[in-house]
Tab-separated table of C-alpha atoms in Angstrom:
chain	number	residue	atom	x	y	z
W	1	MET	CA	-194.434	27.186	-135.024
W	2	GLN	CA	-196.326	26.199	-131.472
W	3	ILE	CA	-197.214	29.921	-130.791
W	4	LEU	CA	-198.971	30.549	-134.105
W	5	ARG	CA	-201.366	27.875	-133.500
W	6	LYS	CA	-204.938	28.794	-133.651
W	7	SER	CA	-207.293	28.421	-130.733
W	8	ASN	CA	-210.129	29.841	-132.079
W	9	TRP	CA	-211.560	29.990	-128.167
W	10	GLU	CA	-211.776	26.285	-127.708
W	11	GLY	CA	-209.420	26.792	-124.887
W	12	PHE	CA	-211.465	29.189	-123.348
W	13	GLU	CA	-214.433	27.120	-123.764
W	14	LYS	CA	-212.780	24.346	-122.063
W	15	THR	CA	-211.874	26.562	-119.032
W	16	ARG	CA	-215.649	27.540	-118.784
W	17	LYS	CA	-216.309	24.088	-117.822
W	18	MET	CA	-213.589	24.036	-115.280
W	19	LYS	CA	-213.283	25.277	-111.623
W	20	ARG	CA	-211.235	28.273	-111.329
W	21	VAL	CA	-208.799	26.618	-108.882
W	22	ASP	CA	-208.048	23.901	-111.630
W	23	ILE	CA	-207.422	26.318	-114.046
W	24	ILE	CA	-204.725	27.867	-112.005
W	25	ASN	CA	-203.481	24.531	-111.054
W	26	ALA	CA	-203.083	23.463	-114.587
W	27	VAL	CA	-201.000	26.479	-115.348
W	28	LYS	CA	-198.648	25.865	-112.475
W	29	LYS	CA	-198.452	22.361	-113.355
W	30	SER	CA	-197.359	23.193	-116.745
W	31	GLY	CA	-194.273	25.083	-115.462
W	32	LEU	CA	-194.995	28.280	-117.794
W	33	LYS	CA	-192.913	31.034	-116.253
W	34	GLY	CA	-193.060	34.860	-117.195
W	35	ARG	CA	-191.564	35.115	-120.475
W	36	SER	CA	-190.464	38.497	-119.922
W	37	GLY	CA	-187.451	37.229	-118.785
W	38	SER	CA	-188.547	37.295	-115.000
W	39	ASN	CA	-188.910	33.628	-114.897
W	40	PHE	CA	-191.369	33.528	-112.285
W	41	LEU	CA	-193.960	30.739	-112.086
W	42	THR	CA	-197.276	32.112	-113.591
W	43	GLY	CA	-199.498	29.528	-111.860
W	44	LEU	CA	-197.698	30.855	-108.755
W	45	LYS	CA	-198.374	34.353	-109.518
W	46	TRP	CA	-202.344	33.544	-110.214
W	47	GLU	CA	-202.485	32.062	-107.123
W	48	LEU	CA	-201.107	34.565	-104.880
W	49	MET	CA	-203.791	37.224	-105.939
W	50	GLY	CA	-205.485	38.932	-102.820
W	51	LYS	CA	-209.138	39.050	-102.756
W	52	GLY	CA	-211.594	41.630	-103.614
W	53	THR	CA	-211.621	43.845	-107.020
W	54	ARG	CA	-208.611	42.866	-108.896
W	55	TYR	CA	-207.120	43.662	-112.473
W	56	LEU	CA	-205.207	41.818	-114.723
W	57	ILE	CA	-202.483	43.916	-117.003
W	58	CYS	CA	-200.814	42.758	-120.286
W	59	ASN	CA	-197.539	43.888	-120.310
W	60	ALA	CA	-197.011	44.749	-123.909
W	61	ASP	CA	-194.389	47.276	-123.078
W	62	GLU	CA	-191.472	45.231	-125.040
W	63	GLY	CA	-188.509	47.676	-124.813
W	64	GLU	CA	-185.363	45.714	-124.336
W	65	PRO	CA	-182.943	46.219	-127.250
W	66	GLY	CA	-182.941	43.317	-129.334
W	67	THR	CA	-186.280	41.933	-128.658
W	68	PHE	CA	-189.445	42.129	-130.638
W	69	LYS	CA	-190.959	38.696	-130.183
W	70	ASP	CA	-194.133	40.036	-128.197
W	71	LYS	CA	-194.679	42.333	-131.465
W	72	PHE	CA	-194.403	39.249	-133.607
W	73	ILE	CA	-197.143	37.659	-131.654
W	74	LEU	CA	-199.467	41.074	-131.657
W	75	GLU	CA	-199.010	41.121	-135.536
W	76	ASN	CA	-198.959	37.279	-136.357
W	77	ASN	CA	-201.494	35.657	-133.409
W	78	PRO	CA	-203.140	38.152	-131.487
W	79	SER	CA	-206.424	36.352	-131.137
W	80	LEU	CA	-204.290	33.968	-129.132
W	81	LEU	CA	-203.280	36.558	-126.687
W	82	ILE	CA	-206.928	38.142	-126.422
W	83	GLU	CA	-208.012	34.553	-125.499
W	84	GLY	CA	-205.245	33.922	-122.968
W	85	ILE	CA	-206.230	37.330	-121.272
W	86	ALA	CA	-209.914	36.061	-121.001
W	87	ILE	CA	-208.743	32.656	-119.412
W	88	ALA	CA	-206.318	34.280	-117.049
W	89	SER	CA	-209.133	36.918	-115.829
W	90	TYR	CA	-211.578	34.241	-115.593
W	91	ALA	CA	-209.284	32.126	-113.496
W	92	MET	CA	-208.644	34.937	-111.343
W	93	ASP	CA	-212.417	36.153	-111.228
W	94	ILE	CA	-210.929	39.492	-112.961
W	95	HIS	CA	-213.315	41.646	-114.854
W	96	SER	CA	-211.088	44.507	-115.958
W	97	ALA	CA	-208.120	43.770	-118.233
W	98	ILE	CA	-205.742	46.556	-119.491
W	99	ILE	CA	-203.130	46.060	-122.277
W	100	TYR	CA	-200.273	48.427	-121.711
W	101	LEU	CA	-198.933	48.913	-125.307
W	102	ARG	CA	-195.816	50.612	-125.650
W	103	GLY	CA	-196.180	53.933	-127.254
W	104	GLU	CA	-193.510	52.837	-130.298
W	105	TYR	CA	-196.034	50.203	-131.323
W	106	SER	CA	-199.094	52.329	-131.727
W	107	TYR	CA	-199.753	51.367	-134.925
W	108	LEU	CA	-200.978	48.062	-133.757
W	109	LYS	CA	-203.453	49.690	-131.698
W	110	PRO	CA	-205.994	50.050	-133.969
W	111	LYS	CA	-205.983	46.123	-135.405
W	112	LEU	CA	-205.973	45.041	-131.328
W	113	GLU	CA	-208.755	47.277	-130.756
W	114	LYS	CA	-210.909	45.734	-133.457
W	115	LEU	CA	-209.934	42.060	-132.443
W	116	ILE	CA	-211.229	42.970	-128.961
W	117	LYS	CA	-214.431	44.002	-130.267
W	118	GLN	CA	-214.887	41.042	-132.544
W	119	SER	CA	-214.247	38.693	-129.412
W	120	GLU	CA	-217.009	40.542	-127.200
W	121	LYS	CA	-219.618	37.546	-127.162
W	122	TYR	CA	-216.750	35.740	-125.548
W	123	LEU	CA	-215.562	38.245	-123.222
W	124	LYS	CA	-219.461	39.211	-122.353
W	125	LYS	CA	-219.939	35.471	-120.732
W	126	ILE	CA	-217.220	36.116	-118.146
W	127	LYS	CA	-218.126	39.914	-118.133
W	128	LEU	CA	-214.774	40.936	-118.826
W	129	LYS	CA	-213.765	44.500	-120.423
W	130	ILE	CA	-210.456	44.425	-122.232
W	131	LYS	CA	-208.827	48.101	-122.624
W	132	ILE	CA	-205.493	49.245	-124.303
W	133	VAL	CA	-203.637	51.836	-122.679
W	134	LEU	CA	-200.755	53.269	-125.042
W	135	GLY	CA	-197.495	53.849	-123.402
W	136	ALA	CA	-195.448	57.014	-124.441
W	137	GLY	CA	-192.025	55.861	-124.846
W	138	SER	CA	-190.242	54.811	-121.543
W	139	TYR	CA	-188.186	51.712	-121.065
W	140	LEU	CA	-188.967	51.788	-117.620
W	141	CYS	CA	-192.445	51.100	-117.909
W	142	GLY	CA	-191.557	47.411	-118.956
W	143	GLU	CA	-191.062	47.495	-115.037
W	144	GLU	CA	-194.393	45.984	-113.486
W	145	THR	CA	-194.742	48.559	-110.726
W	146	ALA	CA	-193.788	51.382	-113.296
W	147	ILE	CA	-196.689	50.520	-115.364
W	148	LEU	CA	-199.011	50.744	-112.386
W	149	GLU	CA	-197.692	54.272	-111.818
W	150	SER	CA	-198.186	55.339	-115.737
W	151	ILE	CA	-201.616	53.986	-115.551
W	152	GLU	CA	-202.449	55.932	-112.514
W	153	GLY	CA	-201.164	58.905	-113.937
W	154	ASN	CA	-197.939	59.579	-112.088
W	155	ARG	CA	-194.442	59.691	-113.113
W	156	PRO	CA	-193.616	56.121	-113.631
W	157	LEU	CA	-190.892	55.485	-111.070
W	158	VAL	CA	-190.876	51.967	-109.877
W	159	ARG	CA	-192.510	51.259	-106.479
W	160	LYS	CA	-190.912	49.523	-103.711
W	161	LYS	CA	-191.645	45.970	-102.891
W	162	PRO	CA	-193.396	44.285	-100.573
W	163	PRO	CA	-196.335	45.034	-101.128
W	164	HIS	CA	-196.414	43.251	-104.461
W	165	PRO	CA	-198.576	44.193	-106.739
W	166	SER	CA	-200.615	40.885	-106.136
W	167	GLN	CA	-201.783	42.346	-103.137
W	168	SER	CA	-201.755	46.051	-103.678
W	169	GLY	CA	-201.248	46.992	-107.538
W	170	LEU	CA	-203.424	49.389	-109.390
W	171	HIS	CA	-205.115	51.947	-107.580
W	172	GLY	CA	-204.029	49.530	-104.298
W	173	LYS	CA	-206.028	46.529	-105.801
W	174	PRO	CA	-204.710	43.211	-106.359
W	175	THR	CA	-203.352	43.263	-109.744
W	176	CYS	CA	-201.519	40.358	-111.761
W	177	ILE	CA	-199.286	41.358	-114.559
W	178	ASN	CA	-198.281	39.095	-117.381
W	179	ASN	CA	-196.015	39.512	-120.345
W	180	VAL	CA	-197.740	38.972	-123.891
W	181	GLU	CA	-196.198	35.699	-124.820
W	182	THR	CA	-196.729	34.349	-121.006
W	183	LEU	CA	-200.770	34.877	-121.794
W	184	ALA	CA	-200.602	33.750	-125.485
W	185	ASN	CA	-199.266	30.437	-124.258
W	186	ILE	CA	-202.243	30.001	-122.017
W	187	PRO	CA	-204.987	28.741	-124.485
W	188	LEU	CA	-202.104	26.552	-125.665
W	189	ILE	CA	-201.555	25.246	-122.319
W	190	ILE	CA	-205.426	24.407	-121.841
W	191	LEU	CA	-205.814	22.738	-125.164
W	192	GLY	CA	-202.885	20.353	-124.145
W	193	ASP	CA	-199.762	19.039	-126.471
W	194	TRP	CA	-197.828	22.098	-125.605
W	195	ASN	CA	-194.241	22.529	-125.170
W	196	ASN	CA	-192.730	24.725	-122.274
W	197	ASN	CA	-189.124	24.692	-123.755
W	198	LEU	CA	-190.427	26.039	-127.171
W	199	GLN	CA	-189.753	29.985	-126.685
W	200	LEU	CA	-189.288	32.629	-128.885
W	201	PHE	CA	-186.111	34.222	-129.421
W	202	SER	CA	-185.271	37.565	-131.196
W	203	LEU	CA	-182.129	37.021	-133.498
W	204	SER	CA	-180.693	40.470	-134.627
W	205	GLY	CA	-177.229	42.128	-135.296
W	206	ASP	CA	-174.858	40.892	-137.805
W	207	LEU	CA	-176.725	38.416	-139.468
W	208	LYS	CA	-178.294	37.872	-142.614
W	209	GLU	CA	-181.579	36.420	-141.659
W	210	PRO	CA	-182.391	38.091	-138.526
W	211	GLY	CA	-186.094	37.561	-137.249
W	212	ILE	CA	-187.975	35.491	-134.382
W	213	TYR	CA	-187.526	31.966	-134.268
W	214	GLU	CA	-188.885	29.524	-131.986
W	215	ILE	CA	-186.455	27.546	-130.361
W	216	GLU	CA	-186.299	24.526	-127.651
W	217	LEU	CA	-184.426	25.779	-124.723
W	218	ASN	CA	-180.851	23.803	-124.311
W	219	MET	CA	-180.120	23.961	-128.026
W	220	PRO	CA	-176.521	24.744	-128.240
W	221	LEU	CA	-175.670	28.264	-128.903
W	222	LYS	CA	-173.979	27.793	-132.092
W	223	HIS	CA	-177.147	26.092	-133.765
W	224	ILE	CA	-179.133	28.876	-132.372
W	225	VAL	CA	-176.880	31.794	-134.053
W	226	SER	CA	-176.551	29.646	-137.202
W	227	LEU	CA	-180.234	30.232	-137.651
W	228	GLY	CA	-179.736	33.737	-138.270
W	229	LYS	CA	-177.007	33.088	-140.795
W	230	PRO	CA	-174.318	35.176	-139.216
W	231	LYS	CA	-172.433	37.836	-141.923
W	232	ASN	CA	-168.980	36.481	-140.618
W	233	GLU	CA	-167.610	34.782	-137.465
W	234	PRO	CA	-169.512	35.803	-134.760
W	235	LYS	CA	-167.340	37.268	-132.032
W	236	ALA	CA	-169.744	37.875	-128.906
W	237	VAL	CA	-173.481	37.348	-128.342
W	238	TYR	CA	-175.396	40.117	-126.508
W	239	PHE	CA	-178.664	39.341	-124.458
W	240	GLY	CA	-180.881	42.398	-124.825
W	241	GLY	CA	-179.261	45.540	-123.923
W	242	SER	CA	-179.217	44.381	-120.048
W	243	GLY	CA	-178.612	40.820	-120.189
W	244	GLY	CA	-174.939	41.157	-120.812
W	245	CYS	CA	-172.648	39.043	-123.145
W	246	ILE	CA	-170.584	36.150	-123.821
W	247	PRO	CA	-167.892	35.388	-126.195
W	248	TYR	CA	-169.034	33.104	-129.048
W	249	GLN	CA	-166.217	30.977	-129.771
W	250	LYS	CA	-165.484	30.000	-126.306
W	251	PHE	CA	-169.205	29.070	-125.594
W	252	ARG	CA	-170.328	27.874	-129.044
W	253	ASN	CA	-171.497	24.445	-127.621
W	254	LEU	CA	-173.027	25.823	-124.450
W	255	GLN	CA	-176.618	24.611	-124.270
W	256	VAL	CA	-178.707	27.909	-123.639
W	257	ASN	CA	-181.220	28.213	-120.883
W	258	GLU	CA	-181.474	30.684	-118.204
W	259	GLU	CA	-179.131	28.723	-115.525
W	260	THR	CA	-176.340	28.192	-118.154
W	261	ILE	CA	-176.374	31.963	-119.117
W	262	SER	CA	-176.400	33.201	-115.573
W	263	GLU	CA	-173.297	30.870	-114.831
W	264	LYS	CA	-171.499	32.874	-117.240
W	265	GLY	CA	-172.297	36.221	-116.031
W	266	GLY	CA	-175.191	36.935	-118.499
W	267	PHE	CA	-179.066	37.001	-118.086
W	268	LEU	CA	-181.260	35.267	-120.762
W	269	GLY	CA	-183.814	37.422	-119.980
W	270	ALA	CA	-186.450	37.884	-122.796
W	271	ARG	CA	-184.174	35.963	-125.424
W	272	GLY	CA	-183.536	38.828	-127.362
W	273	LEU	CA	-179.980	37.862	-129.056
W	274	ILE	CA	-177.677	40.283	-130.557
W	275	ILE	CA	-175.019	38.503	-132.648
W	276	VAL	CA	-171.662	40.792	-133.007
W	277	GLY	CA	-169.554	39.875	-135.699
W	278	LYS	CA	-165.672	39.519	-135.515
W	279	ASP	CA	-164.610	42.838	-136.572
W	280	ARG	CA	-166.589	44.918	-134.195
W	281	ASP	CA	-165.371	47.113	-131.357
W	282	ILE	CA	-166.435	45.679	-127.935
W	283	VAL	CA	-165.751	49.418	-126.318
W	284	ASP	CA	-167.965	50.949	-129.063
W	285	ILE	CA	-170.662	48.496	-128.304
W	286	SER	CA	-170.380	49.190	-124.612
W	287	ARG	CA	-170.490	52.928	-125.236
W	288	THR	CA	-173.831	52.529	-127.287
W	289	LEU	CA	-175.567	50.344	-124.695
W	290	SER	CA	-174.423	52.591	-121.911
W	291	GLU	CA	-175.909	55.501	-123.951
W	292	PHE	CA	-179.128	53.882	-123.999
W	293	PHE	CA	-179.247	53.483	-120.022
W	294	VAL	CA	-178.117	57.191	-119.644
W	295	TYR	CA	-181.187	58.054	-121.843
W	296	GLU	CA	-183.510	55.862	-120.092
W	297	SER	CA	-182.432	56.255	-116.677
W	298	CYS	CA	-185.614	57.921	-114.739
W	299	GLY	CA	-183.151	59.845	-112.284
W	300	TYR	CA	-184.086	58.744	-109.432
W	301	CYS	CA	-181.275	57.270	-107.843
W	302	THR	CA	-177.404	58.502	-108.199
W	303	PRO	CA	-175.833	55.180	-109.202
W	304	CYS	CA	-177.831	54.940	-112.184
W	305	ARG	CA	-178.160	58.184	-113.296
W	306	GLU	CA	-174.716	59.531	-112.457
W	307	GLY	CA	-172.930	56.055	-112.796
W	308	ASN	CA	-173.781	55.465	-116.286
W	309	PHE	CA	-173.345	59.203	-117.575
W	310	ARG	CA	-169.607	58.712	-115.970
W	311	VAL	CA	-169.489	55.157	-117.892
W	312	VAL	CA	-170.031	56.789	-121.263
W	313	GLU	CA	-167.484	59.534	-120.433
W	314	LEU	CA	-164.731	57.031	-119.397
W	315	LEU	CA	-165.823	54.898	-122.573
W	316	GLU	CA	-165.385	57.994	-124.989
W	317	LYS	CA	-161.859	58.660	-123.320
W	318	MET	CA	-160.794	55.434	-124.238
W	319	GLU	CA	-161.978	55.713	-127.710
W	320	ASN	CA	-160.241	59.015	-128.204
W	321	GLY	CA	-157.269	57.658	-126.735
W	322	LYS	CA	-157.130	59.847	-124.004
W	323	ALA	CA	-157.793	57.486	-121.220
W	324	ARG	CA	-155.415	56.998	-118.322
W	325	LYS	CA	-153.985	53.739	-116.930
W	326	GLU	CA	-156.015	53.483	-114.094
W	327	ASP	CA	-159.242	54.453	-115.861
W	328	VAL	CA	-159.937	50.623	-116.870
W	329	LYS	CA	-159.981	50.094	-112.898
W	330	LEU	CA	-162.428	52.945	-112.522
W	331	LEU	CA	-164.508	51.520	-115.271
W	332	GLU	CA	-164.839	48.018	-113.570
W	333	GLN	CA	-165.282	49.492	-110.146
W	334	LEU	CA	-168.364	51.639	-111.636
W	335	ALA	CA	-169.723	48.727	-113.154
W	336	HIS	CA	-169.899	46.936	-109.808
W	337	HIS	CA	-171.052	50.140	-107.678
W	338	ILE	CA	-173.896	50.775	-110.229
W	339	SER	CA	-175.113	47.291	-110.237
W	340	ASP	CA	-174.904	46.882	-106.416
W	341	THR	CA	-176.476	49.895	-105.474
W	342	SER	CA	-179.057	50.918	-107.668
W	343	TYR	CA	-182.665	51.427	-106.664
W	344	CYS	CA	-184.364	49.240	-108.987
W	345	ALA	CA	-183.616	46.137	-111.587
W	346	LEU	CA	-183.188	48.415	-114.432
W	347	GLY	CA	-180.411	50.390	-112.664
W	348	VAL	CA	-178.892	47.174	-111.087
W	349	ALA	CA	-178.868	45.653	-114.981
W	350	SER	CA	-177.757	48.372	-116.616
W	351	THR	CA	-173.817	47.532	-116.274
W	352	THR	CA	-174.299	43.685	-116.606
W	353	HIS	CA	-173.070	44.339	-120.346
W	354	LEU	CA	-169.947	45.964	-119.245
W	355	LYS	CA	-169.163	43.574	-116.565
W	356	CYS	CA	-169.507	40.734	-118.965
W	357	ALA	CA	-167.342	42.822	-121.464
W	358	LEU	CA	-164.457	43.486	-118.991
W	359	LYS	CA	-164.598	39.872	-118.233
W	360	TYR	CA	-164.371	38.170	-121.277
W	361	PHE	CA	-162.930	41.197	-123.735
W	362	LYS	CA	-160.744	43.006	-121.202
W	363	LYS	CA	-157.952	43.333	-123.660
W	364	GLU	CA	-160.155	45.854	-126.005
W	365	PHE	CA	-160.461	47.995	-122.788
W	366	LYS	CA	-156.330	48.732	-122.666
W	367	ILE	CA	-155.409	52.047	-123.423
C	1	MET	CA	-217.698	68.904	-127.786
C	2	ASN	CA	-214.089	68.498	-129.019
C	3	LYS	CA	-212.237	65.294	-128.456
C	4	LEU	CA	-210.084	66.302	-125.706
C	5	ASP	CA	-212.860	67.600	-123.516
C	6	ASN	CA	-214.619	64.598	-124.370
C	7	LEU	CA	-211.579	62.742	-122.956
C	8	ILE	CA	-211.188	64.766	-120.042
C	9	SER	CA	-214.994	63.915	-119.084
C	10	GLN	CA	-214.112	60.491	-119.255
C	11	TYR	CA	-210.975	60.760	-117.144
C	12	LYS	CA	-213.143	62.312	-114.566
C	13	GLU	CA	-215.269	59.255	-114.631
C	14	GLY	CA	-212.503	57.025	-114.189
C	15	LYS	CA	-212.667	55.567	-117.892
C	16	CYS	CA	-209.416	56.954	-119.457
C	17	GLU	CA	-205.834	57.677	-118.254
C	18	LEU	CA	-203.891	60.977	-117.780
C	19	ILE	CA	-201.191	59.592	-120.418
C	20	THR	CA	-204.135	59.229	-122.968
C	21	LEU	CA	-205.040	62.723	-122.538
C	22	PHE	CA	-201.304	63.880	-123.239
C	23	GLU	CA	-201.373	61.729	-126.155
C	24	GLU	CA	-204.490	63.215	-127.607
C	25	ILE	CA	-202.919	66.506	-127.548
C	26	VAL	CA	-199.501	65.586	-129.059
C	27	ASN	CA	-201.592	63.773	-131.784
C	28	SER	CA	-202.867	66.927	-132.893
C	29	LYS	CA	-200.192	69.366	-131.792
C	30	LYS	CA	-196.915	67.199	-131.801
C	31	TYR	CA	-196.297	68.368	-128.643
C	32	ILE	CA	-197.733	69.619	-125.118
C	33	PRO	CA	-198.057	73.509	-125.516
C	34	PHE	CA	-197.818	75.242	-122.282
C	35	GLU	CA	-201.357	76.625	-122.259
C	36	LYS	CA	-202.791	73.223	-122.782
C	37	LEU	CA	-201.096	71.768	-119.803
C	38	ASN	CA	-202.479	74.922	-117.877
C	39	TYR	CA	-205.802	74.073	-119.376
C	40	LEU	CA	-205.486	70.554	-118.093
C	41	SER	CA	-204.265	71.443	-114.732
C	42	LYS	CA	-207.475	73.731	-114.256
C	43	LYS	CA	-209.949	71.099	-115.623
C	44	LEU	CA	-208.601	68.078	-113.671
C	45	ASP	CA	-207.381	70.070	-110.357
C	46	ILE	CA	-204.236	68.651	-110.744
C	47	PRO	CA	-200.906	70.912	-109.918
C	48	LEU	CA	-199.137	72.012	-112.992
C	49	ALA	CA	-195.897	70.712	-111.695
C	50	LYS	CA	-197.237	67.180	-111.453
C	51	LEU	CA	-198.562	67.310	-114.932
C	52	TYR	CA	-195.258	68.589	-116.216
C	53	THR	CA	-193.389	65.652	-114.254
C	54	THR	CA	-195.481	63.488	-115.539
C	55	ALA	CA	-195.406	64.575	-119.324
C	56	SER	CA	-192.089	65.536	-119.602
C	57	PHE	CA	-190.905	61.722	-118.477
C	58	TYR	CA	-191.789	60.242	-121.839
C	59	SER	CA	-189.985	60.422	-124.839
C	60	LEU	CA	-192.899	60.399	-127.319
C	61	ILE	CA	-194.470	63.294	-125.110
C	62	PRO	CA	-192.448	66.389	-126.125
C	63	THR	CA	-193.046	69.486	-124.177
C	64	ALA	CA	-191.498	71.924	-126.479
C	65	LYS	CA	-192.569	72.506	-130.294
C	66	LYS	CA	-191.646	70.123	-132.841
C	67	GLY	CA	-192.107	69.760	-136.563
C	68	LYS	CA	-194.893	68.494	-138.466
C	69	TYR	CA	-192.865	65.150	-138.998
C	70	ILE	CA	-190.691	63.888	-135.849
C	71	ILE	CA	-188.365	61.388	-137.251
C	72	ARG	CA	-186.949	59.191	-134.499
C	73	ILE	CA	-184.274	57.268	-135.539
C	74	CYS	CA	-183.233	54.063	-133.563
C	75	ASN	CA	-179.500	53.957	-132.315
C	76	ASN	CA	-179.707	50.930	-130.336
C	77	LEU	CA	-177.156	48.219	-130.905
C	78	SER	CA	-178.844	46.003	-133.832
C	79	CYS	CA	-179.804	49.345	-135.950
C	80	ASN	CA	-176.061	50.596	-135.017
C	81	LEU	CA	-174.372	47.517	-136.066
C	82	ASN	CA	-176.701	48.000	-139.632
C	83	GLY	CA	-175.612	51.535	-139.961
C	84	SER	CA	-177.977	53.570	-138.196
C	85	GLU	CA	-175.173	56.431	-137.785
C	86	SER	CA	-174.516	56.997	-141.282
C	87	ILE	CA	-178.249	57.304	-141.829
C	88	LEU	CA	-178.629	59.727	-139.049
C	89	GLU	CA	-175.497	61.533	-140.612
C	90	MET	CA	-177.273	61.709	-143.734
C	91	LEU	CA	-180.722	62.917	-142.324
C	92	LYS	CA	-178.706	65.590	-140.555
C	93	LYS	CA	-177.008	66.547	-143.830
C	94	GLU	CA	-180.302	66.402	-146.150
C	95	LEU	CA	-182.294	68.526	-143.542
C	96	LYS	CA	-179.415	70.677	-142.414
C	97	ILE	CA	-180.286	70.454	-138.625
C	98	ASN	CA	-178.678	68.681	-135.699
C	99	LEU	CA	-180.203	66.189	-133.325
C	100	GLY	CA	-182.938	67.746	-131.282
C	101	GLU	CA	-183.338	70.403	-133.922
C	102	THR	CA	-186.286	71.399	-136.287
C	103	THR	CA	-186.006	72.631	-139.902
C	104	LYS	CA	-186.792	76.449	-140.209
C	105	ASP	CA	-189.956	75.529	-142.337
C	106	GLY	CA	-191.038	73.764	-139.296
C	107	LYS	CA	-191.290	70.310	-141.281
C	108	PHE	CA	-189.083	68.175	-139.783
C	109	SER	CA	-187.602	67.446	-136.079
C	110	LEU	CA	-184.809	64.918	-135.584
C	111	GLU	CA	-184.212	62.756	-132.900
C	112	LEU	CA	-182.965	59.709	-131.553
C	113	THR	CA	-185.047	56.956	-130.114
C	114	SER	CA	-184.336	53.648	-127.907
C	115	CYS	CA	-185.120	50.354	-129.510
C	116	ILE	CA	-188.408	50.293	-131.613
C	117	GLY	CA	-188.510	46.426	-131.996
C	118	CYS	CA	-187.707	46.689	-135.261
C	119	CYS	CA	-184.330	44.832	-135.127
C	120	ASP	CA	-185.050	42.366	-137.357
C	121	SER	CA	-185.371	44.866	-140.417
C	122	ALA	CA	-182.492	47.495	-139.211
C	123	PRO	CA	-181.744	50.262	-139.431
C	124	ALA	CA	-185.233	51.614	-138.703
C	125	MET	CA	-186.931	54.782	-137.693
C	126	LEU	CA	-190.343	56.069	-136.869
C	127	ILE	CA	-192.033	59.266	-138.295
C	128	ASN	CA	-194.966	60.317	-136.396
C	129	ASN	CA	-195.405	56.696	-134.774
C	130	LYS	CA	-194.878	54.941	-138.369
C	131	PRO	CA	-192.207	52.527	-138.812
C	132	TYR	CA	-189.568	52.874	-141.519
C	133	VAL	CA	-187.499	49.869	-141.738
C	134	LYS	CA	-184.561	48.580	-143.820
C	135	LEU	CA	-183.254	52.052	-144.331
C	136	ASP	CA	-180.828	52.769	-146.993
C	137	LYS	CA	-179.742	56.257	-148.311
C	138	THR	CA	-181.816	55.965	-151.331
C	139	LYS	CA	-184.769	54.929	-149.308
C	140	VAL	CA	-184.515	57.832	-146.805
C	141	ARG	CA	-184.070	60.260	-149.563
C	142	LYS	CA	-187.006	58.923	-151.277
C	143	ILE	CA	-189.179	59.146	-147.815
C	144	LEU	CA	-187.857	62.767	-147.561
C	145	ARG	CA	-189.014	63.697	-150.705
C	146	GLU	CA	-192.450	62.131	-150.292
C	147	LEU	CA	-193.054	64.188	-147.188
C	148	LYS	CA	-191.499	67.435	-148.386
């Protein structure tokens, strides 16, 4: 696996001989995009940073259902991440970096802290302090501005943009927020012989061999799914909880990348693929996912808070055979209203799974 | 100086976050008692309501009393497909409590959690932040026995 390569601070030492602007250009030229699913050009994000005191935040709040690739890096090659943070900080002239680690991964904290300590001789060279702030269980805190609120000690609601964090982020200072996988790739880019298309996929669900697989983008869906060895004929592939789903049979030859999945109504996101077997009930799955969004909704805006609650209610009615004819239509309308009118991206994406299910598996919603 | 007071002075110097103070209290008490919130409010000069609204947002920061062991079972899609519901039913039966409740002896609390990133070894649960994976009924019984 490319992501398991060791750099042993060679990438960092190499950048120390480079001008900051050249590092940023190298990252820009590499084509690396945010691996959290945002797909924003990382080098450009770095370039857009405002002046003065600034911060780097490593987003290790991996909460998307079916996604565990950042945990894989934190467990198997965390030194690459620390080096990536150091290079990024040096390139942007940052002296204070924070790893925002999700509370559910708190057991990874001691090892990471030890590693930061062991890396001190390198961090000292660029006067960089890295600290870990532990989250405490909130899906919303995967959103970059909610992280800022959380660190600042506020109820972590999503901020309005603009201003973007690159201009006014943590404590009002320019802040760059990058995902674990994004930062871990930085030393490899600097060392060269790096393939941007090799990305981590989390495979889980009805599989005999679920796990993390490094897969080249554009690989046909059937090849990706076959790596996890399906227990039986797959019916659908879900892209996390918020990325919707596509029917497996119909799209088994589809070359998987952000664009192809978006064309089908889904969202590849952080590449957490949940494979659902042929005997599964799509309405039941929709309810499970919608319950997740009810649980994680921050409650700030009505469409997400009330809408998803009503969605669960309707799906329960369908499962209990108590739905009326017009309920399917109502469900469809709700799914669209919620995504059209929610305040933040998480609310907007909360019904993608439902819209896809209604698009491809509508028969199952009939009463 | 105890650990919390130490963290409070660090917070005042801008060296530690509010969420870390909450976590310290939860580490020792398993939840944030009202008195502790009040204590923080006075020490930090932050309105109690603001502290409560912040703390109560997080699922890992309970604001009501919990058992010694908080069992958080993941019921998200991958765990659900791999039988988390039967594990949950079994836990309810073994512990004789429902979701959100604590056993009479104050030992176990039972809750659901969002995805904990153990989807490749589903079904999974956290007990006081420690993950337990690839659960089946025998394994769960053994875990409970060891904790009892």
